[in-house]
Tab-separated table of C-alpha atoms and ligand atoms in Angstrom:
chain	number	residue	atom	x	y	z
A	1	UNK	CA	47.053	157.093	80.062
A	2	UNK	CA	49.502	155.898	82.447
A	3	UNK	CA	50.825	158.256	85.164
A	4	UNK	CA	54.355	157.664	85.147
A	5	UNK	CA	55.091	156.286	81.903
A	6	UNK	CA	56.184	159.271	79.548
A	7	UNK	CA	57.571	159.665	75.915
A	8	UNK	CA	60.137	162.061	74.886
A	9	UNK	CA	60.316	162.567	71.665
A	10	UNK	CA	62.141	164.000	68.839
A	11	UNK	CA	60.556	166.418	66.520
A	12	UNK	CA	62.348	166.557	63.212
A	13	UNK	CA	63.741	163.077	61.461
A	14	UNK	CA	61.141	161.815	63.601
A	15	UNK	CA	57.436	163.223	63.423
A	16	UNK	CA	57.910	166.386	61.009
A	17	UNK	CA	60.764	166.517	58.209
A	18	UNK	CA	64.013	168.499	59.028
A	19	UNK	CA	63.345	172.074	58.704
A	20	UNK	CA	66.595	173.767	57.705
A	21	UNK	CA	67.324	171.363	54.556
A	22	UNK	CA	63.976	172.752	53.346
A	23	UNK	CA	64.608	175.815	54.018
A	24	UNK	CA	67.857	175.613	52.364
A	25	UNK	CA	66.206	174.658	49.262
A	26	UNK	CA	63.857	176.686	49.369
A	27	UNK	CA	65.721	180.051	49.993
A	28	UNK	CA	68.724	178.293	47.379
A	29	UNK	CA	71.122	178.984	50.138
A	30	UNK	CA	72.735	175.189	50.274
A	31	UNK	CA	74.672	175.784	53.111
A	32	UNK	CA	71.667	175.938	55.424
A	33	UNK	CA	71.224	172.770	54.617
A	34	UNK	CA	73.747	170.854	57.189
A	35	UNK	CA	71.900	169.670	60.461
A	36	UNK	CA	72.262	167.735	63.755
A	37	UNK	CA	72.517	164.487	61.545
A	38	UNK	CA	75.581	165.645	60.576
A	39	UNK	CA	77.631	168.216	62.679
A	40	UNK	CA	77.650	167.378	66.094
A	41	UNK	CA	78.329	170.601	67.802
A	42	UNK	CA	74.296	172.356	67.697
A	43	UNK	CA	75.267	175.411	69.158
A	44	UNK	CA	78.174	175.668	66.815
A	45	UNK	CA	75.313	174.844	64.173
A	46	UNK	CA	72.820	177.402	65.327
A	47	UNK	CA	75.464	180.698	65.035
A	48	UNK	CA	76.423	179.298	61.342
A	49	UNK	CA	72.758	179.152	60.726
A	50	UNK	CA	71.889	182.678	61.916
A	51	UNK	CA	75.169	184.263	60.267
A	52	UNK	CA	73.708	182.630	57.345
A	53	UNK	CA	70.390	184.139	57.569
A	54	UNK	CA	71.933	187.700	58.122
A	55	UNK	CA	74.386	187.323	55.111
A	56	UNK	CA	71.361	186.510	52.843
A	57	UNK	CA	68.817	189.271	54.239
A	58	UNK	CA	66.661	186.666	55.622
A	59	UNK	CA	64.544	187.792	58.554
A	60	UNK	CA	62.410	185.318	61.002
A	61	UNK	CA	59.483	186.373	58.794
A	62	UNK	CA	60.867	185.112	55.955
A	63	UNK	CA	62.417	182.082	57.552
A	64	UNK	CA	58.514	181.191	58.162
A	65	UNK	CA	57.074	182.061	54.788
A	66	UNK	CA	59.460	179.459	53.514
A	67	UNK	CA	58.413	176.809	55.747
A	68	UNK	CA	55.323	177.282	55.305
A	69	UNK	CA	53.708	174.167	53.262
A	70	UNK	CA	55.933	172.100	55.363
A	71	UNK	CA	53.342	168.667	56.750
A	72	UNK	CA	54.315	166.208	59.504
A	73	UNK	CA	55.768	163.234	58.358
A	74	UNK	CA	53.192	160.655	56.602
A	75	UNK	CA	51.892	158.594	60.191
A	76	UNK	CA	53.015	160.931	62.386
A	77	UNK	CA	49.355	162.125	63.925
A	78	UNK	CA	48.563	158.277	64.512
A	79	UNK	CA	51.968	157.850	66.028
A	80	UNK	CA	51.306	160.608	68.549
A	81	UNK	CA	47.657	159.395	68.991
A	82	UNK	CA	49.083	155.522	69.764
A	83	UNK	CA	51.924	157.016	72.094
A	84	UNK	CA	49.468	158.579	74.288
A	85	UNK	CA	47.295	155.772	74.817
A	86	UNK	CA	49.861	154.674	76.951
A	87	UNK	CA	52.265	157.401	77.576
A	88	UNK	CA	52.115	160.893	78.173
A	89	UNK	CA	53.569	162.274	75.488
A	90	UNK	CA	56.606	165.449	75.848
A	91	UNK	CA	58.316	166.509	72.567
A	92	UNK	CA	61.809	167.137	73.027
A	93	UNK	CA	63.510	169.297	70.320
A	94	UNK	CA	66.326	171.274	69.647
A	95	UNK	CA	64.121	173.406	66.880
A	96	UNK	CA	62.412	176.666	67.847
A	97	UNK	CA	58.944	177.679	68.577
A	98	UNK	CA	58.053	179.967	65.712
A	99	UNK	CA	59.500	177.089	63.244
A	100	UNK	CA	57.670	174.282	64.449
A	101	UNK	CA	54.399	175.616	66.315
A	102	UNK	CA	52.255	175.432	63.427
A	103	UNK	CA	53.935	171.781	62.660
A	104	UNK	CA	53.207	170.356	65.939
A	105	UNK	CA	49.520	171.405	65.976
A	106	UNK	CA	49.210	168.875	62.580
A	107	UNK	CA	50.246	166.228	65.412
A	108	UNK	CA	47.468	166.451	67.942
A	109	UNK	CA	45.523	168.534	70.559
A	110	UNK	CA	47.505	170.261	73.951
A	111	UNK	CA	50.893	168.745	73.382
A	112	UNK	CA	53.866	169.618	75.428
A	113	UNK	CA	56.682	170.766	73.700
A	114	UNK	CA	59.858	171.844	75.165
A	115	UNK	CA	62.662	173.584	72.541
A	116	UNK	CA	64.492	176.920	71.825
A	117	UNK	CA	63.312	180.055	70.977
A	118	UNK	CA	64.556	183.325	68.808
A	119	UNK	CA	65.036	186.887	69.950
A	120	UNK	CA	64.761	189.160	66.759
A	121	UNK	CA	66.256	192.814	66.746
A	122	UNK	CA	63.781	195.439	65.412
A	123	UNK	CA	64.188	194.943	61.677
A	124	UNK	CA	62.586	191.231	62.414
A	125	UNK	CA	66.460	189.405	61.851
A	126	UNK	CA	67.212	186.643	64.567
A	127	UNK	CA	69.430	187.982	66.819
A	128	UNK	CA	69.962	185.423	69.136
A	129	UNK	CA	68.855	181.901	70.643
A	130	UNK	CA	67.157	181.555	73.663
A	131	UNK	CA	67.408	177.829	74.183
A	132	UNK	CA	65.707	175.855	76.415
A	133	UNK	CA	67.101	175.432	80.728
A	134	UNK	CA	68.613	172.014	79.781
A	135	UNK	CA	72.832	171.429	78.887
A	136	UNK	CA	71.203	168.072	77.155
A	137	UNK	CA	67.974	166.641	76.491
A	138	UNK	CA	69.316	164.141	78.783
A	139	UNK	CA	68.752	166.914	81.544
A	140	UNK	CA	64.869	166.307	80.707
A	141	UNK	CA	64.991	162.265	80.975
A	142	UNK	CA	66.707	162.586	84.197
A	143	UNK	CA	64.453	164.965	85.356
A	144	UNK	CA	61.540	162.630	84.338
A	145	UNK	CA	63.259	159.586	86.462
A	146	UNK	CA	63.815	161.635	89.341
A	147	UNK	CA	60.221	162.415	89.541
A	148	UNK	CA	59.599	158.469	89.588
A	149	UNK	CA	58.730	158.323	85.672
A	150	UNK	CA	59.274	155.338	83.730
A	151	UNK	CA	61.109	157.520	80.293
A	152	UNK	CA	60.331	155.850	76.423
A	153	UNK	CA	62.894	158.013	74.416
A	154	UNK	CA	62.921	158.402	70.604
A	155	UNK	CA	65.490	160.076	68.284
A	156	UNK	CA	67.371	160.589	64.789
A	157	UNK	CA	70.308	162.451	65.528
A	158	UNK	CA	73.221	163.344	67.530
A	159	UNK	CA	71.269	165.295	69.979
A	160	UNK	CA	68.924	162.617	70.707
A	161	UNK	CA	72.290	160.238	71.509
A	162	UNK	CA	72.322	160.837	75.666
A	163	UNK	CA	69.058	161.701	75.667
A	164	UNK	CA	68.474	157.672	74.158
A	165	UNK	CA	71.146	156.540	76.356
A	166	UNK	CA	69.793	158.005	79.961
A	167	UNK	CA	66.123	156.444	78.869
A	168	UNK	CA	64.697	153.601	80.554
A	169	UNK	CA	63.660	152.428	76.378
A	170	UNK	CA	65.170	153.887	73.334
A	171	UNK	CA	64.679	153.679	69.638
A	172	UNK	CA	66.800	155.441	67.293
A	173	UNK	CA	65.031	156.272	64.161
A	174	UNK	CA	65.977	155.993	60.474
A	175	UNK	CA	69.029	157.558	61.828
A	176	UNK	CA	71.736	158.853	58.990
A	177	UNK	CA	74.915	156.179	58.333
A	178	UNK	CA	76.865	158.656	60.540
A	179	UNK	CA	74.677	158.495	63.576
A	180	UNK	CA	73.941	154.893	62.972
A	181	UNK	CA	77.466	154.297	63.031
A	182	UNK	CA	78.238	156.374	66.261
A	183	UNK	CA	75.480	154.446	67.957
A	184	UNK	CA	75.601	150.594	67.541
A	185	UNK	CA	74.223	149.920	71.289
A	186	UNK	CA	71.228	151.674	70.285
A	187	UNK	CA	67.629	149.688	69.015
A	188	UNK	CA	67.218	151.311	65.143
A	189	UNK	CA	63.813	151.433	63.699
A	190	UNK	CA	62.579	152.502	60.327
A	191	UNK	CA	58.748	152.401	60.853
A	192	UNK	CA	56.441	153.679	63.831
A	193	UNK	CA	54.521	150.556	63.874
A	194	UNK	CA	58.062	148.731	65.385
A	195	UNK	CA	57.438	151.224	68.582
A	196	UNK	CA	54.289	150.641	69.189
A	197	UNK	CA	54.329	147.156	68.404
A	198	UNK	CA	57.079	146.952	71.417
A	199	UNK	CA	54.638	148.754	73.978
A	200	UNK	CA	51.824	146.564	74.009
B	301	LIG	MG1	65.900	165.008	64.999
């Protein structure tokens, strides 16, 4: 593993599926369903979400009982394990701890995650989000660089956009039409093998 090369990388779209469309479908509240692919504004998103959840009785329990069967994507664990022959490996993600812990042990031993969290109220509803000390996850590449690090960034979605654009490498991952189209300058992959094929 190299010292100052390091990966940041996108959870959902990229190594697990997105979370809320599957909890959409499987609490049947559609509306859940909308996600950084599509709205832009995340903290906008996040307060729709949790109104959401409230309106339909849903607690943080039940929020996890629903996403429970949810797997990494098909490849993901040999992605991860062909990243960090190389790079050391930090997944950046605008989901939150109690949705994706048990999804990002699937994808390998001691990885470093930085994302948001929940505060629940004593009946167990979310409350509010605690995210993570960043405006961006930009904030974290530039942190990275300042340190002397050499940053490989990978993304989906509108979040990932600055985050892609302040790396020192960037692929943009089966992105939807609408990001694809808001980010022409960007490298677009459909397949894992395309990164690591470009490290070696
Ligand atoms: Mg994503």
């Amino acid at each position: 593993m190299s010292g100052n090369r390091v990966a940041c990388i996108d959870l959902e779209g990229v190594l697990i599926p997105e979370l809320w469309p599957m909890l959409a479908d499987s609490s049947a509240v559609a509306e859940l369903a909308l996600t950084t692919r599509e709205v832009p504004d995340f903290r906008g998103l996040m307060e729709r979400r949790l109104a959401l959840l409230r309106a339909h009785r849903l607690r943080l329990c039940d929020v996890l009982e629903h996403l429970r069967r949810a797997q990494a994507l098909p490849g993901a664990p040999a992605f991860v394990a062909g990243l960090r022959r190389s790079h050391r490996l930090l997944l950046v993600s605008d989901a939150f701890a109690p949705m994706v812990g048990p999804l990002v042990r699937q994808l390998g031993p001691g990885l470093d995650l930085e994302c948001h969290d929940f505060e629940t109220d004593d009946s167990g509803f979310i409350e509010r989000c605690v995210f993570a000390p960043r405006r961006g996850k930009e904030d974290v590449v530039r942190r990275l660089q300042a340190q002397g690090c050499e940053v490989l960034a990978v993304g989906d979605a509108f979040n990932d956009l600055a985050m892609l654009a302040a790396a020192d490498q960037a692929f943009l991952f089966r992105p939807s039409p609408q990001v694809a189209s808001a980010a022409q300058d960007l490298s677009t992959v459909t397949d894992y093998a395309q990164i690591l094929r470009s490290l070696a």
